[in-house]
Amino acid sequence: MIDLKYNARSFCRLGQSGSICGMAIPAAREKYPIKVLSADMSVAAGLDRFKKLYPDDFYNVGIAEQNLIGISAGLASEGFRSVAVAQAAFITMRAFEQDRQFMGYMNYPIINIGISSGFALTYFGNTHYAIEDLAIMRSIPNMMVLSPADAGAAVKAFEKALELNVPTYIRLTQGLMPPIVYKEDFEYAPYHITEIFGEGHDVTIFATGSMVHQCIKAAELLKEEGINCRVMDVHCLKPLDEATILDACNSKLLVSVEEHNVVGGLGSAIADVLASQEKHPRLLKLGVKDCFSTVGDYNYLLEQHRLTAAQIAEDIKKYI
Amino acid sequence: MSEKLQQDSLWIRRRIIELAHNAGANGSHTGGSLSLVEILCCLYSNCDIASDGTHERNRLILSKGHGALALYATLERYGKLSKEDTDTFETNGTKLFAHSSRIVDKGLEFAGGSLSLGLSFSVGVALAAKSHGYDNQIYVIVGDGECNEGLVWESLMSISNYGLNNMTIIVDNNDLQSDGFGSDVMNSKPLTDKFSAFGFDVHEIDGHNIDEITQVLNTKHTNPKAIIAHTTKGKGVATMENNPSWHHGIVNDVIYNEAMLNLNGGTA
């Protein structure tokens, strides 16, 4: 474990990327032979402190995500712990073949950190939205795929990736002050889905990343109307905790919610598990319905795709 | 030395044809393997390329993975692969297929095949060596066709940026690729000017002339070194030389006999 005290409020101030890059990576460097690489995204990611502390362990490869992963692999092949940081859209899509070759096929345990996934880059437009990254990264053999719900959980995910030393994609989103989901320090169980809200067997909502917070609020709204919802944080999409999904089959309705295309992401992963069962509840897949977006601010984008807490609650009500 | 390497080259060419013949209908990349032979001989004879797994070892990374057959035959000639190993070429379950796997203790440093990835990987290896303070050299072979790939140029930019004078890049410049002559498909000339502009010490040589290759490999360099080695695809086998259809082809009995006759000093 790295020497870093859990403080939900200070992590929140820094955001997911700032907490990992500004706090967790410098702390981890004291124990691990880390090399950090970025494709011209070090300032936005919050790497300035690391660069000042360890100038010889940071490489800015320029706006060149493919080379970012290739060089990270070369360093990993020599025993360094490579951490590659770039925008989620480009570190997964521009560098997809490099991710497959070096992290998948050659199995180098690079920690690949994609910042600003989903709709985080609002007015930058669709070129900068990452709504396919979970689908494509999940499709690579050997890849662990993590999608933490808040800044504290992001730090936990990074610590676990370092400890397990396997090829890992960490999907980060939002800027500074993302809503806090995990107020207190907690034991991060890899490969497990975490139940974080609610009780009863009416509805089980599986959410990931930014949607965990929205789903807790949605469940609170539904509870006022007498509908019991459990909210499950799927912070690890691969390997997927199939047992917990099957246990939830005693619910009347299953729901998946992701700031991601409904093709290939969390909903698809859950559907794959359910498909082999003789009987299972219906699965309502909420997310981006396989389309590009009309550009606007973050709430505008969530509303467009019916991903605000109120809309999630409304859509669930239609199915029960 | 030169005479011994010429004999080695001939042995390796014969072995390439034998293994391609054994592969039969699976086909193999004979043309681009035959263009590489003298370059590989000279590297293994002059440059202390090691397969002992030590971090300080000099390495050869074949980014042009399509030339793996030449590398297998060369490693057999120099005792790093056994005949039993190379006899598995393109048989079910083999690790020695058209593009190599990474098997460091057999001298295979990279899982090649997807062009340009090996060069990018090598930049990380060279940075790691610098970071450790090693005094070793990372040799990388790329093809001129491979230089169509954008990642080659990202890599060259970064080699120059980081001042990686522990890298030597050899371009197997045979001017042929899958669809035909490079100048017809996608003209990447002049490579020398381009490598110079990227900050390399550049040498242009005849890639089949053992004395020239040896001399340029032994030339000291303060900048990253690039060797543009002009070669003939299919070198040594008349029907394959400069013939685009031998990028990947099937060596049947007739071709095999012709090729062996050529390699024994006769004409078909």
XYZ file of N, CA and C in Angstrom, chain A residues 35 37 56-75 77-80 94 97-98 101-102 105-106 108, chain B residues 55 57 59 97 100-102 109-112 114 116-118 120-125 127-129 131-132 134 151 154-155 157-158 161-162:
204
model
N 7.623 5.244 -13.780
C 7.864 6.240 -14.824
C 6.497 6.736 -15.272
N 4.328 8.925 -18.037
C 4.400 9.473 -19.388
C 3.078 10.156 -19.709
N 13.363 13.250 -13.557
C 13.966 12.193 -14.376
C 13.015 11.024 -14.607
N 11.878 11.043 -13.952
C 10.942 9.925 -14.090
C 9.677 10.325 -14.843
N 9.744 11.461 -15.521
C 8.589 11.921 -16.299
C 8.999 12.144 -17.748
N 8.210 11.631 -18.676
C 8.455 11.868 -20.105
C 7.197 12.430 -20.739
N 7.338 13.590 -21.359
C 6.231 14.128 -22.145
C 6.501 13.765 -23.600
N 5.717 12.882 -24.152
C 5.993 12.400 -25.520
C 5.350 13.289 -26.573
N 4.712 14.380 -26.134
C 4.033 15.236 -27.107
C 2.675 14.650 -27.485
N 2.059 15.272 -28.463
C 0.698 14.877 -28.848
C 0.811 13.639 -29.727
N 1.062 12.511 -29.102
C 1.421 11.303 -29.839
C 1.045 10.089 -28.981
N -0.252 9.814 -28.925
C -0.731 8.784 -27.995
C -0.251 7.389 -28.357
N -0.046 7.139 -29.656
C 0.425 5.807 -30.048
C 1.830 5.567 -29.511
N 2.679 6.581 -29.697
C 4.049 6.473 -29.198
C 4.074 6.443 -27.669
N 3.098 7.118 -27.053
C 2.971 7.111 -25.587
C 2.907 5.675 -25.068
N 2.067 4.860 -25.693
C 1.901 3.490 -25.208
C 3.095 2.623 -25.614
N 3.644 2.855 -26.804
C 4.829 2.090 -27.233
C 6.006 2.321 -26.303
N 6.282 3.578 -25.991
C 7.409 3.897 -25.103
C 7.133 3.365 -23.691
N 5.887 3.497 -23.246
C 5.530 2.957 -21.919
C 5.830 1.460 -21.853
N 5.558 0.773 -22.954
C 5.808 -0.670 -22.998
C 7.298 -0.976 -22.953
N 8.084 -0.208 -23.697
C 9.537 -0.418 -23.679
C 10.094 -0.235 -22.276
N 9.636 0.790 -21.582
C 10.081 1.014 -20.195
C 9.605 -0.118 -19.283
N 9.080 -3.148 -20.152
C 9.847 -4.364 -20.459
C 11.172 -4.387 -19.715
N 11.620 -3.218 -19.250
C 12.881 -3.117 -18.509
C 12.641 -3.030 -17.001
N 11.411 -3.295 -16.569
C 11.144 -3.379 -15.142
C 10.584 -2.128 -14.508
N 10.425 -1.064 -15.280
C 9.806 0.134 -14.710
C 8.293 -0.052 -14.656
N -7.163 6.492 -30.315
C -6.000 6.708 -31.188
C -4.973 5.603 -30.958
N -4.621 0.118 -31.033
C -3.809 -1.038 -31.419
C -2.596 -1.195 -30.508
N -2.049 -0.060 -30.073
C -0.914 -0.145 -29.141
C -1.385 -0.715 -27.793
N -1.704 -4.463 -28.489
C -0.428 -5.154 -28.669
C 0.360 -5.231 -27.358
N 0.527 -4.063 -26.728
C 1.488 -4.000 -25.626
C 0.879 -4.411 -24.287
N -1.624 -8.304 -25.810
C -0.831 -9.409 -26.370
C 0.501 -9.600 -25.638
N 1.248 -8.512 -25.469
C 2.553 -8.653 -24.806
C 2.429 -8.560 -23.284
N 2.178 -6.269 -20.923
C 2.937 -5.378 -20.041
C 1.978 -4.652 -19.101
N 20.019 -6.894 -18.272
C 19.466 -5.599 -18.681
C 20.439 -4.812 -19.551
N 22.322 -5.838 -21.871
C 22.656 -6.454 -23.154
C 22.384 -5.522 -24.339
N 20.830 -5.183 -27.872
C 19.661 -5.882 -28.407
C 19.467 -5.587 -29.876
N 6.378 -18.333 -36.049
C 5.512 -18.190 -37.212
C 6.020 -17.026 -38.059
N 7.656 -12.905 -35.427
C 8.199 -13.588 -34.246
C 7.396 -13.283 -32.986
N 7.555 -14.126 -31.973
C 7.079 -13.852 -30.618
C 8.239 -13.203 -29.860
N 7.974 -12.718 -28.654
C 9.080 -12.249 -27.808
C 9.544 -13.418 -26.952
N 13.492 -10.472 -29.436
C 13.204 -9.393 -28.475
C 11.804 -8.830 -28.604
N 11.131 -9.116 -29.718
C 9.882 -8.385 -29.938
C 8.860 -9.211 -30.698
N 7.600 -9.071 -30.291
C 6.495 -9.706 -31.011
C 6.110 -8.815 -32.180
N 6.817 -8.980 -33.267
C 6.625 -8.106 -34.414
C 5.443 -8.529 -35.260
N 2.949 -6.115 -36.557
C 2.255 -4.863 -36.827
C 3.323 -3.784 -36.958
N 5.806 -0.737 -37.296
C 6.137 0.499 -36.561
C 6.061 0.343 -35.046
N 5.390 -0.688 -34.560
C 5.268 -0.829 -33.106
C 6.619 -1.135 -32.463
N 7.459 -1.880 -33.155
C 8.758 -2.253 -32.595
C 9.664 -1.046 -32.404
N 8.678 2.086 -31.837
C 8.157 2.852 -30.693
C 8.554 2.190 -29.373
N 8.415 0.868 -29.319
C 8.811 0.076 -28.145
C 10.297 0.302 -27.839
N 11.107 0.325 -28.903
C 12.552 0.477 -28.731
C 12.912 1.802 -28.064
N 12.107 2.829 -28.321
C 12.369 4.128 -27.696
C 12.272 3.984 -26.173
N 11.272 3.247 -25.715
C 11.136 3.015 -24.270
C 12.303 2.204 -23.723
N 12.748 1.200 -24.490
C 13.891 0.377 -24.059
C 15.146 1.249 -23.960
N 15.265 4.519 -23.538
C 15.108 5.460 -22.412
C 15.417 4.761 -21.090
N 14.956 3.514 -20.965
C 15.226 2.749 -19.744
C 16.730 2.551 -19.574
N 17.418 2.238 -20.674
C 18.872 2.031 -20.606
C 19.574 3.313 -20.166
N 18.226 5.674 -18.450
C 17.810 5.928 -17.079
C 18.663 5.136 -16.085
N 19.043 3.916 -16.491
C 19.899 3.071 -15.645
C 21.377 3.440 -15.778
N 23.232 2.654 -18.459
C 23.933 1.594 -19.195
C 24.627 2.171 -20.417
N 3.477 6.133 -36.999
C 4.151 5.929 -35.711
C 5.671 5.898 -35.854
N 6.550 9.500 -35.365
C 6.411 9.869 -33.945
C 7.624 9.360 -33.177
N 8.033 8.141 -33.506
C 9.163 7.534 -32.790
C 10.449 8.287 -33.084
N 10.832 11.344 -33.972
C 10.752 12.636 -33.282
C 11.181 12.478 -31.818
N 10.701 11.401 -31.188
C 11.006 11.235 -29.768
C 12.459 10.792 -29.559
N 14.319 13.961 -29.763
C 13.993 14.800 -28.597
C 14.747 14.350 -27.347
N 14.847 13.034 -27.156
C 15.505 12.515 -25.954
C 17.003 12.271 -26.171
